[in-house]
Coordinates of C-alpha atoms in Angstrom, one line a residue:
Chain A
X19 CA 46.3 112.7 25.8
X20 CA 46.4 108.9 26.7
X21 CA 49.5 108.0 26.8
X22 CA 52.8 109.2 28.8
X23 CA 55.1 110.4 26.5
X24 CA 57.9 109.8 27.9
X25 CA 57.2 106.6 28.3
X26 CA 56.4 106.0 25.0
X27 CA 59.7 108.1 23.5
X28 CA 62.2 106.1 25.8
X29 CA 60.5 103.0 24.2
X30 CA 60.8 104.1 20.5
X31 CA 64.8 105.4 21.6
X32 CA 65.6 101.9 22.9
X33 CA 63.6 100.3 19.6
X34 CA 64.1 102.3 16.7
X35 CA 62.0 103.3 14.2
X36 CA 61.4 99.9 12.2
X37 CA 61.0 98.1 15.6
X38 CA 58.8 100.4 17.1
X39 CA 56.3 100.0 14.7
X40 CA 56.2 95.9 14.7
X41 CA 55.8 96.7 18.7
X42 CA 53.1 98.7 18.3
X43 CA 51.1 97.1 15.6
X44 CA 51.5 93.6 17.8
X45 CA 50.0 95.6 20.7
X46 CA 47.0 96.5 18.9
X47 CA 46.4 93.4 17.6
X48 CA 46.9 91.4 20.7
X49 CA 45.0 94.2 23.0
X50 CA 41.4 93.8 21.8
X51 CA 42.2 90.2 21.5
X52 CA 42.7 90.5 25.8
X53 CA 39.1 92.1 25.8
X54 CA 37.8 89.6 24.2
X55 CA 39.5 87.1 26.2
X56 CA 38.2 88.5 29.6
X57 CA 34.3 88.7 28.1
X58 CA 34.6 85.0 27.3
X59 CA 36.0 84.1 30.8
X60 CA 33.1 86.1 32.3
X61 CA 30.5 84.1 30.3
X62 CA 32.1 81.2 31.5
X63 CA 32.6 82.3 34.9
X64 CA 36.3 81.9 34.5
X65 CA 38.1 84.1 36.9
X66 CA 41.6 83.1 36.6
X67 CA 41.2 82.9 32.7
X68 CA 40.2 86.9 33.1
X69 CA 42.5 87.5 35.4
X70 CA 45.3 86.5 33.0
X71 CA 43.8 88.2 29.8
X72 CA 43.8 91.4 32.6
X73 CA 47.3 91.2 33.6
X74 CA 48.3 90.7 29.9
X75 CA 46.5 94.0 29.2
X76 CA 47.6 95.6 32.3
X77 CA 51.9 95.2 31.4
X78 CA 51.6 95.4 27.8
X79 CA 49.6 98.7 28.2
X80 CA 52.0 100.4 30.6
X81 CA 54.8 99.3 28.3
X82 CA 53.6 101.8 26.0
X83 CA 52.9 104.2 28.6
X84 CA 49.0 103.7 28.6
X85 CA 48.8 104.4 32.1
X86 CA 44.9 104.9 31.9
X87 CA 44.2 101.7 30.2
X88 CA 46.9 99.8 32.2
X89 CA 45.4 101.1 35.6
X90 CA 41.7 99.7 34.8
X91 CA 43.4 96.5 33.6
X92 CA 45.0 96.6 36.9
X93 CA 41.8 96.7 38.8
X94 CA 40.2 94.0 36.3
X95 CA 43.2 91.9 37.8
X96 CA 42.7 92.9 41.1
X97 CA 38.9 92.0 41.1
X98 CA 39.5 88.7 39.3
X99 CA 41.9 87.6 41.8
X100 CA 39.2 88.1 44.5
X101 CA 36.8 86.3 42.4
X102 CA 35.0 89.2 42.5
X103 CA 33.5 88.5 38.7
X104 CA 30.3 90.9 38.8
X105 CA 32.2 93.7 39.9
X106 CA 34.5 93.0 37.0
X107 CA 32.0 93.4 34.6
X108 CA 31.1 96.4 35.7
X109 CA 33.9 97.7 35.0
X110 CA 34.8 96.0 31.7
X111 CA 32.9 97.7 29.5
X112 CA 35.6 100.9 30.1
X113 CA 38.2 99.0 28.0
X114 CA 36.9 99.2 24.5
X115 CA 37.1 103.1 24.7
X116 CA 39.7 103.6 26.4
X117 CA 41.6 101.3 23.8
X118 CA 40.1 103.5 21.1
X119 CA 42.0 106.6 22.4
X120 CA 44.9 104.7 23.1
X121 CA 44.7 103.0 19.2
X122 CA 43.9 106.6 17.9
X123 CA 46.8 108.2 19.4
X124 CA 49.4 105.5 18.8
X125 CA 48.5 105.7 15.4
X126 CA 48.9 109.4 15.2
X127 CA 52.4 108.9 16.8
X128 CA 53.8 106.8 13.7
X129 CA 55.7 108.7 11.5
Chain B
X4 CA 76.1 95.4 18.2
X5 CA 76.9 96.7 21.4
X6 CA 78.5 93.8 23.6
X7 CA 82.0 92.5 23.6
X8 CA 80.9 89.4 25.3
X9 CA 80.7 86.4 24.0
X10 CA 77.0 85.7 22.3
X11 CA 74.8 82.9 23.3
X12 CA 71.5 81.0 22.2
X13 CA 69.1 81.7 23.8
X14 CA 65.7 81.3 24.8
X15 CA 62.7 83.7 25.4
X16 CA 59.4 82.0 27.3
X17 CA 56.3 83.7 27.7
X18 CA 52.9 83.7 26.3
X19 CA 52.6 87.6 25.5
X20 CA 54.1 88.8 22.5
X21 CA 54.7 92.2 23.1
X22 CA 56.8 91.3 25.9
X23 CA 58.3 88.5 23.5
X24 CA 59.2 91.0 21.2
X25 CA 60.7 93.3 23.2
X26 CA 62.8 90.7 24.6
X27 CA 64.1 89.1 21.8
X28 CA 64.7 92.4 20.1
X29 CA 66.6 93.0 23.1
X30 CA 68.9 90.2 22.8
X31 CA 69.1 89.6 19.3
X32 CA 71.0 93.7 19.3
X33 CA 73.3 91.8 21.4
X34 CA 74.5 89.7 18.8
X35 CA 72.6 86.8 21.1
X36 CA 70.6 84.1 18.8
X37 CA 67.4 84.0 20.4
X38 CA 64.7 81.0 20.1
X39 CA 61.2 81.1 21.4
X40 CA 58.5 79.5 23.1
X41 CA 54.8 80.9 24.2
X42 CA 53.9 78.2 26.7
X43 CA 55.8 76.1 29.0
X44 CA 55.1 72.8 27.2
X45 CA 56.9 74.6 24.1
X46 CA 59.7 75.4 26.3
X47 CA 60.5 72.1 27.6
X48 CA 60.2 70.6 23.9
X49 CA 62.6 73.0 22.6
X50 CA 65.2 72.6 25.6
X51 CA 65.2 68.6 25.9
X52 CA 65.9 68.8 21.6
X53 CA 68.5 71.4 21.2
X54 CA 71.6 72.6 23.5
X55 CA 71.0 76.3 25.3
X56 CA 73.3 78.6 27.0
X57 CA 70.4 80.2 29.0
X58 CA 66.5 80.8 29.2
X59 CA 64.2 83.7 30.0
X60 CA 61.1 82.6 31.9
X61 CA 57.7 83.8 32.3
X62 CA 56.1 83.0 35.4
X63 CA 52.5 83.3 34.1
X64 CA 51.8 81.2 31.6
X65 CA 49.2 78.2 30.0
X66 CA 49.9 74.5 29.7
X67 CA 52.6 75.1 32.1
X68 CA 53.5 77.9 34.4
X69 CA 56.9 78.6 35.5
X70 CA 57.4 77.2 38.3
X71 CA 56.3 73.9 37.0
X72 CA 59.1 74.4 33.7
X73 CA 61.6 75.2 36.4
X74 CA 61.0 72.3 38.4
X75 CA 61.0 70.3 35.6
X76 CA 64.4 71.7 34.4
X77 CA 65.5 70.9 38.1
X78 CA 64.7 67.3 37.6
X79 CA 66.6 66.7 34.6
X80 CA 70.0 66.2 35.0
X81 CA 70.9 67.2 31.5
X82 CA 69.1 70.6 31.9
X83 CA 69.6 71.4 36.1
X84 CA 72.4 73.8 35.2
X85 CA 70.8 75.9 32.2
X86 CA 70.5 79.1 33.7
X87 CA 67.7 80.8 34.3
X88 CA 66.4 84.2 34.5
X89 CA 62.9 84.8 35.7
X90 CA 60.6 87.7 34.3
X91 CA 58.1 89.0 36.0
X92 CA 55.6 91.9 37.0
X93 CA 56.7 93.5 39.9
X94 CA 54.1 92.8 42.3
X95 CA 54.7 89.2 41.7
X96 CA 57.9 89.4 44.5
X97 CA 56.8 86.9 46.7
X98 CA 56.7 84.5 43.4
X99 CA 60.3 85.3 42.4
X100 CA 61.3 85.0 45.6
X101 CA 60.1 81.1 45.4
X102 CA 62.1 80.9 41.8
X103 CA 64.7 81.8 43.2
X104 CA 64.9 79.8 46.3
X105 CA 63.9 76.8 43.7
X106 CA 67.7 77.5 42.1
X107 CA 66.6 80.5 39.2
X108 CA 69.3 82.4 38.7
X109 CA 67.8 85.6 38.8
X110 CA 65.0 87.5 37.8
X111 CA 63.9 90.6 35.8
X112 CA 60.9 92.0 36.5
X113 CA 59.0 94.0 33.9
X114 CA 58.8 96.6 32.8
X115 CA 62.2 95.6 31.8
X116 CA 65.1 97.6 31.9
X117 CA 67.4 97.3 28.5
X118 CA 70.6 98.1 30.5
X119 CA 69.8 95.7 33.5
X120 CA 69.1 93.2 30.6
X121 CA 72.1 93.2 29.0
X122 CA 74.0 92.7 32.3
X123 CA 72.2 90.0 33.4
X124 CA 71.8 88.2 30.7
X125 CA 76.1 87.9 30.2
X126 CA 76.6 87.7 34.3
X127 CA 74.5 84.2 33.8
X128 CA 76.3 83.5 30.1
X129 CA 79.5 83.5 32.1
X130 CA 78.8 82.2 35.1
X131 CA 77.8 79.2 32.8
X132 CA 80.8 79.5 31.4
X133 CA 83.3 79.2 33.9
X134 CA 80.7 76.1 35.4
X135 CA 81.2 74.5 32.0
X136 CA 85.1 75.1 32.1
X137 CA 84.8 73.3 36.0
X138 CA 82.8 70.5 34.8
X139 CA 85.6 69.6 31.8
X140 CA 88.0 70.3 34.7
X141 CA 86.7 67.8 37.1
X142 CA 86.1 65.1 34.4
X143 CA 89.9 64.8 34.1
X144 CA 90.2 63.7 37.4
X145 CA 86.9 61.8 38.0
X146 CA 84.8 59.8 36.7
X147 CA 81.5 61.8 35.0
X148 CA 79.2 60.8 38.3
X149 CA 82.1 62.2 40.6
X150 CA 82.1 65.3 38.5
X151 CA 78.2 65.6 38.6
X152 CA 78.3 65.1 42.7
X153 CA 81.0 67.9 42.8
X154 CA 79.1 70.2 40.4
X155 CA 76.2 70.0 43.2
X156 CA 78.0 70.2 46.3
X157 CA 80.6 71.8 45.3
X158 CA 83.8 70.7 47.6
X159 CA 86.2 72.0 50.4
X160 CA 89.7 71.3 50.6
X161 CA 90.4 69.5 54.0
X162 CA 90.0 65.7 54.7
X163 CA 87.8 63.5 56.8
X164 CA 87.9 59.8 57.8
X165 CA 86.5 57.3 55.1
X166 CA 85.8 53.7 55.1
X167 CA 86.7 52.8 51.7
X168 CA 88.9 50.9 49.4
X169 CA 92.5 51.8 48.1
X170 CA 93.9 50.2 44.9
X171 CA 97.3 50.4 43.0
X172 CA 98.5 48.9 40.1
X173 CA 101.6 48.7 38.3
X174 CA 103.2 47.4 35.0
X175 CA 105.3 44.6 35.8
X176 CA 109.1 45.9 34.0
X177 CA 107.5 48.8 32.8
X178 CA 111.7 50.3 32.7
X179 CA 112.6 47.4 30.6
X180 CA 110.2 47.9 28.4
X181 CA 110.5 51.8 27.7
X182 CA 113.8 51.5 27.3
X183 CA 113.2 48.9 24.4
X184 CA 111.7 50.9 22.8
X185 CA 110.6 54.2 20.8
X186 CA 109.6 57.2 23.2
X187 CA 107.1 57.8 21.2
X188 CA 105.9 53.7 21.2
X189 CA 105.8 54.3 25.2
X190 CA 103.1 57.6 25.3
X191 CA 101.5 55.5 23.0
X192 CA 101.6 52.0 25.0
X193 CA 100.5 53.7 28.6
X194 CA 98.1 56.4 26.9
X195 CA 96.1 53.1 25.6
X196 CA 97.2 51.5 29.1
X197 CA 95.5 54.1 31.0
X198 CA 92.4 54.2 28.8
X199 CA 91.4 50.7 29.1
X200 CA 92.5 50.8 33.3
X201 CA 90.3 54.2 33.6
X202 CA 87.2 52.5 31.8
X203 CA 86.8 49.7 34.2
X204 CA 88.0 51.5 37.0
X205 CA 85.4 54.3 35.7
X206 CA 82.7 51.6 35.2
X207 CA 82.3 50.5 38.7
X208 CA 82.3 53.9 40.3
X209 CA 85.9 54.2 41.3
X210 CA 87.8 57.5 41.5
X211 CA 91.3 57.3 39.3
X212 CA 93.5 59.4 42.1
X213 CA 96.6 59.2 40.2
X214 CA 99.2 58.5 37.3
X215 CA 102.2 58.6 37.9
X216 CA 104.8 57.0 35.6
X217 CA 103.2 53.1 34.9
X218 CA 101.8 53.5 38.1
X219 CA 98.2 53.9 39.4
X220 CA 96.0 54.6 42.1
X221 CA 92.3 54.8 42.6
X222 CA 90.0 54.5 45.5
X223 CA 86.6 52.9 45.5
X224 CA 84.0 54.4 48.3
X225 CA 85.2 57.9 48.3
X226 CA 84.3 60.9 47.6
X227 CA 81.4 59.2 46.2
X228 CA 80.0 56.5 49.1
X229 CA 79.1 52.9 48.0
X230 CA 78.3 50.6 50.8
X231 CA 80.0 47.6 48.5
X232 CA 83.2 49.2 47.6
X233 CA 85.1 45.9 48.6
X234 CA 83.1 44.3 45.6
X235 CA 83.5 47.4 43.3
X236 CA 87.1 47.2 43.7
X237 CA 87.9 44.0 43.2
X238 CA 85.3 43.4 39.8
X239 CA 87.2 46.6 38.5
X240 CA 90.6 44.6 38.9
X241 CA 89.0 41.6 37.3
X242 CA 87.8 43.6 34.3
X243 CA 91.6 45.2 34.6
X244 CA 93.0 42.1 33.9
X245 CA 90.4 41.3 30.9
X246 CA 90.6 44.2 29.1
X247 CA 94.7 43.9 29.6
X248 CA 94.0 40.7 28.1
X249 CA 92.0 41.8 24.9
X250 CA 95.1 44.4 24.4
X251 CA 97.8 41.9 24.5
X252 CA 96.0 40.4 22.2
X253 CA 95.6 43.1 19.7
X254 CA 99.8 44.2 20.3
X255 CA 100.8 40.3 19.6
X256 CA 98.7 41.3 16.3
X257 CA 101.0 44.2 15.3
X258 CA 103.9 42.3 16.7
X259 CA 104.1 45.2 19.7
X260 CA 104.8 44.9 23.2
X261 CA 102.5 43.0 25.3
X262 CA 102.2 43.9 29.0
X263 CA 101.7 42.4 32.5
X264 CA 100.4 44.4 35.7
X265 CA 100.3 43.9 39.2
X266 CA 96.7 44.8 41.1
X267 CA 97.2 45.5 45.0
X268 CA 93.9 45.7 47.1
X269 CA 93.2 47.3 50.5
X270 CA 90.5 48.5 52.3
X271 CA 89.6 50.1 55.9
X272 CA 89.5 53.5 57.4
X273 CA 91.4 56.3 55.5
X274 CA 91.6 60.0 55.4
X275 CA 90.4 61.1 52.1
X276 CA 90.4 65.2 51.0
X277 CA 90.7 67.8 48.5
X278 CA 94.3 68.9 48.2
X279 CA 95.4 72.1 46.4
X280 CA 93.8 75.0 45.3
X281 CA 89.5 75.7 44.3
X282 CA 90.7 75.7 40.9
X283 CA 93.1 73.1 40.1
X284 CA 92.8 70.1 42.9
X285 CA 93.1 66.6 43.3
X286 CA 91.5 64.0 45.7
X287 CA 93.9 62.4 47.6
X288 CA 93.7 59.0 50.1
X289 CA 96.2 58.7 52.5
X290 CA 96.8 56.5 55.4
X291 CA 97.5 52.9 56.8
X292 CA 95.0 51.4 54.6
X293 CA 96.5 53.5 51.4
X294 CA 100.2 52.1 52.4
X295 CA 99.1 48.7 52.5
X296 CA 97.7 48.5 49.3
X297 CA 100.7 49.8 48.4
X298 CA 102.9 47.0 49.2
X299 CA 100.4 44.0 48.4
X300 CA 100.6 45.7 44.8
X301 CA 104.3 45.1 45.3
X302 CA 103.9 41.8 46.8
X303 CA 101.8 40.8 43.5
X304 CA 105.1 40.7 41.6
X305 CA 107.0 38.3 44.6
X306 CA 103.9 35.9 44.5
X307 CA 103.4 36.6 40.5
X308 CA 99.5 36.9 41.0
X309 CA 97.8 39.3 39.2
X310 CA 95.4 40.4 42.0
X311 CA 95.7 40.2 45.6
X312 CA 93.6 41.4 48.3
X313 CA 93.6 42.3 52.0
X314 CA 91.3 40.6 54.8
X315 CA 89.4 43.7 55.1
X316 CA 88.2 43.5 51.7
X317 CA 88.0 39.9 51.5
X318 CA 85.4 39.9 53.8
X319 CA 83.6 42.5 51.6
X320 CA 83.4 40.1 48.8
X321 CA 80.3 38.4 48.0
X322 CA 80.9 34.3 47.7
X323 CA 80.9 34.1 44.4
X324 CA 84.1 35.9 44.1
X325 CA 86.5 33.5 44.6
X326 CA 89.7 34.2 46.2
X327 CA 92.9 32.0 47.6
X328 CA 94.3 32.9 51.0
X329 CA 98.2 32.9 50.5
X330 CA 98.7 33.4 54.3
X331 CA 100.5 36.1 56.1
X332 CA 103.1 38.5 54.8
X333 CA 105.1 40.9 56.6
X334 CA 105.3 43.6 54.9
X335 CA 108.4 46.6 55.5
X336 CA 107.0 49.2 58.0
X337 CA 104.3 47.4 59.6
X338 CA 104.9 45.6 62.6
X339 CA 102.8 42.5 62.5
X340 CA 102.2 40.4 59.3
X341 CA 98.7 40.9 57.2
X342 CA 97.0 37.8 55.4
X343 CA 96.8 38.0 51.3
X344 CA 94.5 36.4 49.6
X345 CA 94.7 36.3 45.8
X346 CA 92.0 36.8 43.6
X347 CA 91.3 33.8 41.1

């Protein structure tokens, strides 16, 4: 299980059921979006570019209670604030699945 | 909806649209009407073109961040007092601490809490509020750019020595003249009196102290310092006496009372202060220089000159000001006589 329920059930109590889903649909449009973001910044050697895409991913991630996914996109942030770029993407190939579960399961969640 | 307080319009800043969502969803529950922006730039548009009650700023953003949107609110003296509330990820601290030392209001950081939200979001609503009410407050008493300097520093009740420059004025048989007339034509005759003697006091940085009956009183120099305060005064009278003029005009028109007023000049060292309470106060000027202006307003009536001025500020005034000495006057109370001049 990806995400942290509670998390995730004190976010749909607070947005109701109409709400919840707009919030959730934006994330999964705008979180792939952030990976792609941060692959184009380390092309262009552009750490504070990644660094922002990172942090995005990081808080909207834990919003939902993807604490996995918001942890790595913590460390992404971490390293890009270093400038530590190659250790970055080493590391960035762990979002695309990580997403997936998070997608899958969010999607499961909808009722 | 929720809130019994008072909604607002707000705006929401910040480049990701999850948390924009969740913010405005937020508000919006609140009964607030909420506008956004995704960048800095964006904000700044939107707040220079439309009145807000309050903004919600991201600190990490393109174009500009916001610190640079706060500063820029800072430097505009329309926007300085929109209040702010800074969002922000928690281990950003250090960065909020700067916002807030810059003048932001507060902050939330996010994950954000719906229930801290809500109360921050109507602390700031009111605190605006009540700094609105104070700002209307102060305008009756001062002119707009004395409002705006107490509005910043805020002010003490309790007095202090000021070199500055005391005038009176006075409608010459104002008595006669009320009781010639309509109650009702009286209010209306010193309400348009007042309007054209507060505009040109007004427009040359003078304070309007106080009304009472026909009678006048305003101080150039203080609270608000101008090194020429002689000059001020005195081109304030002047323009006194012209807009009286233009209004006599206008009453001979609609065959109404015309009027004549006495101007009485004095300037030196006074003791200037706040008296009364935070909430409802007045700025008061008293002192030898205060009394004398006093009587030369009196005096203007003996000498029947319109404008008449003490050595102090005479030697203020600039030589293209031209003024007649009328020699020296005793005046009741003071012990040795005082040279008039009046002012052509």
């Amino acid at each position: 299980m990806e995400l942290d329920r509670s998390t995730f059930e004190e976010l749909r109590q607070m947005s109701g059921p109409d709400f919840i889903d707009e919030l959730v649909d934006t994330y999964l449009e705008d979180a792939p979006r952030l990976a792609q973001e941060m692959q184009a910044a380390l092309e262009a050697k552009d750490a504070e570019a990644f660094r922002r895409a990172a942090h995005s991913l990081k808080s909207n991630s834990a919003t939902f209670g993807a604490m996995r996914l918001s942890n790595l996109a913590k460390e992404l942030e971490k390293l890009a604030k270093e400038n530590k770029l190659e250790a970055a993407a080493r590391l960035l190939p762990g979002v695309q699945p990580a997403l997936d579960s998070v997608a899958e399961e969010l999607k499961g969640l909808r009722q | 909806m929720s809130s019994n307080h008072e909604p607002g319009h707000l705006v929401v800043v910040d480049d990701n649209r999850v948390n924009r969502l969740l913010l405005i969803h937020g508000l919006e529950q609140e009964g607030h009407e909420v506008a956004w922006a995704e960048n800095g730039r964006q904000a700044l548009d939107m707040l220079t073109s439309k009145p807000y009650d309050l903004v919600l700023l991201d600190i990490e953003m393109p174009e500009l961040n916001g610190f640079q949107v706060l500063e820029a609110l800072l430097a505009n003296p329309d926007l300085r007092d929109m209040p702010v509330i800074m969002t922000s990820a928690s281990d950003e601290l250090d960065r909020v601490v700067k916002c807030i030392e810059m003048g932001a209001v507060d902050f939330l950081t996010k994950p954000l809490n719906p229930v801290l939200l809500r109360a921050r979001v109507n602390a700031s609503l009111e605190k605006k509020r009540l700094r609105d009410q104070q700002r209307k407050l102060f305008r009756t008493f001062a002119t707009p750019e004395v409002a705006e300097q107490l509005m910043k520093t805020g002010f003490s009740l309790g007095g202090k020595h000021v070199e500055a420059t005391a005038m009176f004025a006075d409608i010459r048989s104002f008595t006669t003249i009320a009781e010639s007339q309509d109650p009702a034509d009286t209010i209306e005759l010193l309400n348009n009196y007042f309007a054209l003697m507060f505009d040109a006091i007004a427009g040359h940085g003078g304070t309007l102290n106080q009304m009472v009956g026909d009678g006048l009183m305003a101080v150039f120099g203080a609270p608000i310092a101008h090194e020429d305060h002689r000059e001020r005064a005195v081109r304030a009278a002047l323009e006194m006496i012209e807009n009286l003029a233009a209004f006599n005009l206008q009453q001979a028109a609609l065959k109404k009372v015309q009027i004549k007023i006495g101007i009485g000049i004095a300037s030196g060292v006074m003791i200037a202060g706040y008296t009364g309470t935070q909430h409802r106060a007045t700025y008061t000027c008293v002192g030898d220089t205060v009394n004398l202006a006093s009587r030369i307003e009196a005096h203007t009536k003996v000498v029947d000159c319109p404008i008449l001025v003490d050595e102090n500020t005479r030697h203020g005034l600039p030589d293209s000001l031209q003024v007649n000495g009328l020699g020296p006057v005793l005046f009741k109370g003071k012990q040795q006589s005082v040279n008039v001049y009046s002012v052509a």
